[in-house]
């Protein structure tokens, strides 16, 4: 009966201006039908529906209870099968499940057409808090339920193309998403079509490709002659834009928590009367930040595993895989006394196990890997791979462990020596060292300062070994600080947060030193260094906030992971040039693929 | 119909299409391979032509098979003696009454003492035989020896006989002269002076001579030079000659530092070592183990520095062992390079023994037990393999075979 009413209403184009509520109800109830064909037959009626719906959406303020539901629901009808948790619509699916889970209902094409345009805005109105996710393109959902039998309007098709291109970065090329959406209850009929269009995951580029295609001190700027695998002009999904160097923020903030704990508890700075509450506040902030960043990155690992793999193969970003664990170690070292006095020893083993595994892999590559030998890939970010050893030794020694800290100290010292010599040499085969200074150079200060504190804790006194390490750290700090003019002119990136913890480390080492050698100079030096590090962190915080909310480019498209596996233009010429000038070992590395240590 | 003259000559079209075919298959390195094999063939021809006595490749092969044992023998065979003497030292250390090896004591006591004497005698005989052979080679094939000295891998194995003698001296049974005897001192001098002489030659070459810069010649086998110094230092310390011990230790460690950095940098890439010689990668953890033992002997206690060396060698052991793909190609056929697995494991087991004596705990004892058993098993397996496949010990295409007329470039 009601259906008859609907159809008759549609076939009377003269009375096309259906009351918005009626149109609403109509499409509402229509959604429960799995009858695509009767609708959308005449363009005229389609047009009426479009205008009807548009009236609805334009009158965004018309707060009839149905309109938001109506506006969202067709959208949910599209996104029924996809439920990326990071998508705001996905969060809604759970709430409106009784409406959304209504079969593979497909609206008429016009509804999709209009809703595709309108829905992002509507949805944003509904969820102002999720501002961070607002750039998640809605088409991800559209693609799934486009009925192949219907005529395809232009826009959904282009949205479908875009989605396929992100597929190569998704876990198992998007199969995981489909699995999850299957688990949520909706079978897919369009899978066969989409499988036929699905691109294979692009093979990960070799190290040489990263050096050829990218430039810059963090290897993040694309060279002019290169192209990307993903579209350059669109904003990619948020998870794809979330780099691992975001853990640098955790490093920066948790090292500040450590600093303020030291300031509060160290006898040489007792004249400052620093309250322990500052440490508590900073520690709470850093632990929540760590939880947030870890969660987001965990989602990226689940949904965009290919992108994570490419980050692992990036010569600079691989070092940031140590950053989460180092940040956890900082959190454990800087834990406020109010929270816990003594941490359990097993925590140390839990935190150091991933560092040990990563190290075995990465140092082994330095030693025996064909393409990733140190003389080629050495760059200041490699300090992040080495400093973890010293931080672990420091934590272990403060917990009272004995053999473990010595083990990590020994390994860290040996590999730090290698890295230090290599970086100082600035070998001609090394392409990653920037000619001008960049904040990444501050990482040079990190290892000696932390090693100094670790050795002092291991031996129980601030002996000659610690002093030597401390003076080396101080010298490097001063030689970089007087060149502060050369640090200008670089584009801000989130990774800069990671470069603040060396300054904090140097400040903490100075505080420790000043408690051994008590005089005005050392005490004032400790205060000065602490102020510098705090000011730097505040400045970075301001820049981050500005970039996040004002300029909105805190997470730009992460082009470093989207380079092509081979150079697309003039590839033949490139290959020939390679053949002419390549060293024999590159050939052997290519040929003896089984000997590579990956 | 007018005949259309092709734009390109036909053979050029073919070449172009062939290249395109190869690139389309994403295998540009096939082109590289062809160039390389062509170059290699040319080089072989050039060498043969230069030699003048071997006109073509098939004749070269026949010449090799006619070459006798002396020519195919080279200093790399001292790996066998190194392994056996290392085992003897390990057995001696484990069976010493000062070794508080609670876990091992029943096992060690179970093995009759004549087994140790047998092992020592076997090592002695092997070493003596090899030395005699090498002496003949020096006398009769001096050009080969010179070529070997010039080779970047071969030159390091000239230290191996002296290391073996020193190890044998240290593991001598009770009936032999004690470390405080003059006879012992004399023997130590006899074995260490060649080491010092070779040091001066080879370390000097590293930074002075044109073609033999360290960045050019560094390869994992170069760590044998460092091990030689450290073994000498340990023996000297046990004799009571502390200053000499510290001197050799300092020389060894200074060059170890340089070598470690250079090897990690891998300036030349994996080309410095042929795939068949990958087992020498085990030397990466032999050197810090010996350093730990040497410093233990010098400072009389297993202090923090010794522990740090031991832990470093443990880490490198884990790192090397967790990369089995590195050794796949060398494991396809038995060769004398396989004997390179044994000595580093023995050195690590020795260091673990000293560590367990210092740090008396279950983990340390377990580590000592595991590493000792591993080293014994590996050495026994190698002995079995050698007995079964004696022919493979002197194969035709041993990488360091020295043709009397052809010099192999590093």
PDB file of C-alpha atoms in Angstrom, chain A residues 356 359-376 403-404 406-411 413-415 417-418 421-423 425 427-429 455 458-459 565-566 571-572 575-576 578-579 582 584-585 587-592 594-598, chain B residues 16 19-20 23-29 31-33 35-36 220 257 260-275 278 281 284 303-305 307-320 322-329 332 355 359:
ATOM      1  CA  UNK A 356      67.142  -6.276  21.021  1.00  0.00           C
ATOM      2  CA  UNK A 359      69.016  -4.218  16.792  1.00  0.00           C
ATOM      3  CA  UNK A 360      69.922  -7.719  15.744  1.00  0.00           C
ATOM      4  CA  UNK A 361      68.198  -7.042  12.471  1.00  0.00           C
ATOM      5  CA  UNK A 362      69.499  -3.590  11.767  1.00  0.00           C
ATOM      6  CA  UNK A 363      73.084  -3.941  12.935  1.00  0.00           C
ATOM      7  CA  UNK A 364      73.246  -7.201  11.048  1.00  0.00           C
ATOM      8  CA  UNK A 365      72.222  -5.323   7.944  1.00  0.00           C
ATOM      9  CA  UNK A 366      75.044  -2.877   8.532  1.00  0.00           C
ATOM     10  CA  UNK A 367      77.447  -5.751   8.762  1.00  0.00           C
ATOM     11  CA  UNK A 368      76.318  -8.049   6.031  1.00  0.00           C
ATOM     12  CA  UNK A 369      73.383  -6.684   4.081  1.00  0.00           C
ATOM     13  CA  UNK A 370      74.141  -6.001   0.463  1.00  0.00           C
ATOM     14  CA  UNK A 371      72.322  -2.780  -0.159  1.00  0.00           C
ATOM     15  CA  UNK A 372      72.080  -1.350   3.302  1.00  0.00           C
ATOM     16  CA  UNK A 373      75.671  -1.225   4.341  1.00  0.00           C
ATOM     17  CA  UNK A 374      76.568   1.511   6.683  1.00  0.00           C
ATOM     18  CA  UNK A 375      78.867   3.412   4.373  1.00  0.00           C
ATOM     19  CA  UNK A 376      75.887   3.990   2.170  1.00  0.00           C
ATOM     20  CA  UNK A 403      74.439  -7.999  33.817  1.00  0.00           C
ATOM     21  CA  UNK A 404      71.779  -6.821  31.444  1.00  0.00           C
ATOM     22  CA  UNK A 406      76.370  -4.042  30.943  1.00  0.00           C
ATOM     23  CA  UNK A 407      75.376  -6.107  27.942  1.00  0.00           C
ATOM     24  CA  UNK A 408      73.453  -3.312  26.327  1.00  0.00           C
ATOM     25  CA  UNK A 409      76.088  -0.779  27.199  1.00  0.00           C
ATOM     26  CA  UNK A 410      78.746  -2.877  25.530  1.00  0.00           C
ATOM     27  CA  UNK A 411      76.720  -3.419  22.385  1.00  0.00           C
ATOM     28  CA  UNK A 413      79.333   1.400  22.750  1.00  0.00           C
ATOM     29  CA  UNK A 414      80.723  -0.811  20.024  1.00  0.00           C
ATOM     30  CA  UNK A 415      78.153   0.244  17.480  1.00  0.00           C
ATOM     31  CA  UNK A 417      81.965   3.899  17.835  1.00  0.00           C
ATOM     32  CA  UNK A 418      81.330   2.591  14.359  1.00  0.00           C
ATOM     33  CA  UNK A 421      83.517   7.334  13.001  1.00  0.00           C
ATOM     34  CA  UNK A 422      81.439   6.830   9.892  1.00  0.00           C
ATOM     35  CA  UNK A 423      79.508  10.024  10.337  1.00  0.00           C
ATOM     36  CA  UNK A 425      84.254  10.701   8.042  1.00  0.00           C
ATOM     37  CA  UNK A 427      82.342   9.373   3.251  1.00  0.00           C
ATOM     38  CA  UNK A 428      81.838  10.386  -0.363  1.00  0.00           C
ATOM     39  CA  UNK A 429      79.611   7.369  -0.858  1.00  0.00           C
ATOM     40  CA  UNK A 455      77.993   4.364  33.087  1.00  0.00           C
ATOM     41  CA  UNK A 458      76.445   1.011  36.403  1.00  0.00           C
ATOM     42  CA  UNK A 459      79.645   1.719  38.256  1.00  0.00           C
ATOM     43  CA  UNK A 565      59.771   1.106  -7.418  1.00  0.00           C
ATOM     44  CA  UNK A 566      61.517   2.078 -10.606  1.00  0.00           C
ATOM     45  CA  UNK A 571      64.365   4.271 -17.118  1.00  0.00           C
ATOM     46  CA  UNK A 572      66.371   2.698 -19.901  1.00  0.00           C
ATOM     47  CA  UNK A 575      69.722   1.405 -16.348  1.00  0.00           C
ATOM     48  CA  UNK A 576      72.467   1.831 -18.870  1.00  0.00           C
ATOM     49  CA  UNK A 578      73.960   2.148 -13.896  1.00  0.00           C
ATOM     50  CA  UNK A 579      75.496  -0.665 -15.875  1.00  0.00           C
ATOM     51  CA  UNK A 582      78.121   0.380 -11.127  1.00  0.00           C
ATOM     52  CA  UNK A 584      80.985  -4.997  -8.917  1.00  0.00           C
ATOM     53  CA  UNK A 585      79.531  -5.402  -5.477  1.00  0.00           C
ATOM     54  CA  UNK A 587      76.026  -6.601  -9.174  1.00  0.00           C
ATOM     55  CA  UNK A 588      76.877  -9.276  -6.754  1.00  0.00           C
ATOM     56  CA  UNK A 589      74.296  -7.944  -4.378  1.00  0.00           C
ATOM     57  CA  UNK A 590      71.700  -8.056  -7.102  1.00  0.00           C
ATOM     58  CA  UNK A 591      72.621 -11.488  -8.234  1.00  0.00           C
ATOM     59  CA  UNK A 592      73.168 -13.118  -4.926  1.00  0.00           C
ATOM     60  CA  UNK A 594      69.779 -15.052  -1.246  1.00  0.00           C
ATOM     61  CA  UNK A 595      72.654 -13.651   0.677  1.00  0.00           C
ATOM     62  CA  UNK A 596      70.910 -10.459   1.575  1.00  0.00           C
ATOM     63  CA  UNK A 597      70.236 -10.187   5.176  1.00  0.00           C
ATOM     64  CA  UNK A 598      66.679  -8.888   4.989  1.00  0.00           C
TER      65      UNK A 598
ATOM     66  CA  UNK B  16      66.632  -2.803 -29.065  1.00  0.00           C
ATOM     67  CA  UNK B  19      66.778  -4.932 -24.297  1.00  0.00           C
ATOM     68  CA  UNK B  20      63.195  -3.908 -24.146  1.00  0.00           C
ATOM     69  CA  UNK B  23      63.531  -4.494 -19.103  1.00  0.00           C
ATOM     70  CA  UNK B  24      59.944  -5.421 -19.448  1.00  0.00           C
ATOM     71  CA  UNK B  25      60.700  -8.469 -17.444  1.00  0.00           C
ATOM     72  CA  UNK B  26      62.121  -6.257 -14.728  1.00  0.00           C
ATOM     73  CA  UNK B  27      65.460  -7.902 -14.919  1.00  0.00           C
ATOM     74  CA  UNK B  28      67.959  -5.261 -15.830  1.00  0.00           C
ATOM     75  CA  UNK B  29      70.659  -7.076 -13.968  1.00  0.00           C
ATOM     76  CA  UNK B  31      72.205  -7.252 -18.848  1.00  0.00           C
ATOM     77  CA  UNK B  32      74.722  -6.635 -16.127  1.00  0.00           C
ATOM     78  CA  UNK B  33      75.415 -10.328 -15.850  1.00  0.00           C
ATOM     79  CA  UNK B  35      78.511  -7.716 -19.354  1.00  0.00           C
ATOM     80  CA  UNK B  36      80.154  -9.170 -16.315  1.00  0.00           C
ATOM     81  CA  UNK B 220      86.298 -10.407   7.983  1.00  0.00           C
ATOM     82  CA  UNK B 257      88.905  -0.790  16.659  1.00  0.00           C
ATOM     83  CA  UNK B 260      85.689  -3.200  13.360  1.00  0.00           C
ATOM     84  CA  UNK B 261      84.622   0.199  12.143  1.00  0.00           C
ATOM     85  CA  UNK B 262      85.832  -0.482   8.634  1.00  0.00           C
ATOM     86  CA  UNK B 263      84.152  -3.844   8.419  1.00  0.00           C
ATOM     87  CA  UNK B 264      80.875  -2.444   9.613  1.00  0.00           C
ATOM     88  CA  UNK B 265      81.058   0.359   7.132  1.00  0.00           C
ATOM     89  CA  UNK B 266      81.653  -2.145   4.371  1.00  0.00           C
ATOM     90  CA  UNK B 267      83.063   0.341   2.033  1.00  0.00           C
ATOM     91  CA  UNK B 268      83.565  -2.178  -0.684  1.00  0.00           C
ATOM     92  CA  UNK B 269      80.464  -4.133  -0.079  1.00  0.00           C
ATOM     93  CA  UNK B 270      80.190  -7.854  -0.018  1.00  0.00           C
ATOM     94  CA  UNK B 271      82.640  -8.164  -2.841  1.00  0.00           C
ATOM     95  CA  UNK B 272      85.569  -8.344  -0.504  1.00  0.00           C
ATOM     96  CA  UNK B 273      84.828 -11.936   0.414  1.00  0.00           C
ATOM     97  CA  UNK B 274      83.773 -14.688  -1.962  1.00  0.00           C
ATOM     98  CA  UNK B 275      80.574 -16.456  -1.069  1.00  0.00           C
ATOM     99  CA  UNK B 278      81.250 -16.724   4.324  1.00  0.00           C
ATOM    100  CA  UNK B 281      82.000 -14.214   9.322  1.00  0.00           C
ATOM    101  CA  UNK B 284      83.287 -11.375  14.120  1.00  0.00           C
ATOM    102  CA  UNK B 303      86.041  -7.342  35.439  1.00  0.00           C
ATOM    103  CA  UNK B 304      83.568  -5.090  33.684  1.00  0.00           C
ATOM    104  CA  UNK B 305      85.641  -4.617  30.556  1.00  0.00           C
ATOM    105  CA  UNK B 307      82.212  -8.673  30.595  1.00  0.00           C
ATOM    106  CA  UNK B 308      81.604  -6.009  28.009  1.00  0.00           C
ATOM    107  CA  UNK B 309      83.733  -7.809  25.456  1.00  0.00           C
ATOM    108  CA  UNK B 310      82.012 -11.057  26.237  1.00  0.00           C
ATOM    109  CA  UNK B 311      78.572  -9.518  25.847  1.00  0.00           C
ATOM    110  CA  UNK B 312      79.568  -7.901  22.595  1.00  0.00           C
ATOM    111  CA  UNK B 313      80.709 -11.244  21.263  1.00  0.00           C
ATOM    112  CA  UNK B 314      77.460 -12.837  22.438  1.00  0.00           C
ATOM    113  CA  UNK B 315      75.502 -10.188  20.592  1.00  0.00           C
ATOM    114  CA  UNK B 316      77.519 -10.634  17.415  1.00  0.00           C
ATOM    115  CA  UNK B 317      77.092 -14.397  17.709  1.00  0.00           C
ATOM    116  CA  UNK B 318      73.341 -13.971  17.922  1.00  0.00           C
ATOM    117  CA  UNK B 319      73.445 -11.552  15.037  1.00  0.00           C
ATOM    118  CA  UNK B 320      75.446 -13.835  12.764  1.00  0.00           C
ATOM    119  CA  UNK B 322      70.226 -15.402  13.047  1.00  0.00           C
ATOM    120  CA  UNK B 323      71.174 -14.815   9.428  1.00  0.00           C
ATOM    121  CA  UNK B 324      71.411 -18.301   7.991  1.00  0.00           C
ATOM    122  CA  UNK B 325      70.821 -16.966   4.482  1.00  0.00           C
ATOM    123  CA  UNK B 326      74.291 -15.537   4.625  1.00  0.00           C
ATOM    124  CA  UNK B 327      75.835 -18.980   4.690  1.00  0.00           C
ATOM    125  CA  UNK B 328      73.585 -20.781   2.310  1.00  0.00           C
ATOM    126  CA  UNK B 329      75.864 -20.645  -0.650  1.00  0.00           C
ATOM    127  CA  UNK B 332      76.325 -26.301  -0.592  1.00  0.00           C
ATOM    128  CA  UNK B 355      82.331 -15.589  32.744  1.00  0.00           C
ATOM    129  CA  UNK B 359      79.335 -14.695  37.857  1.00  0.00           C
TER     130      UNK B 359
END
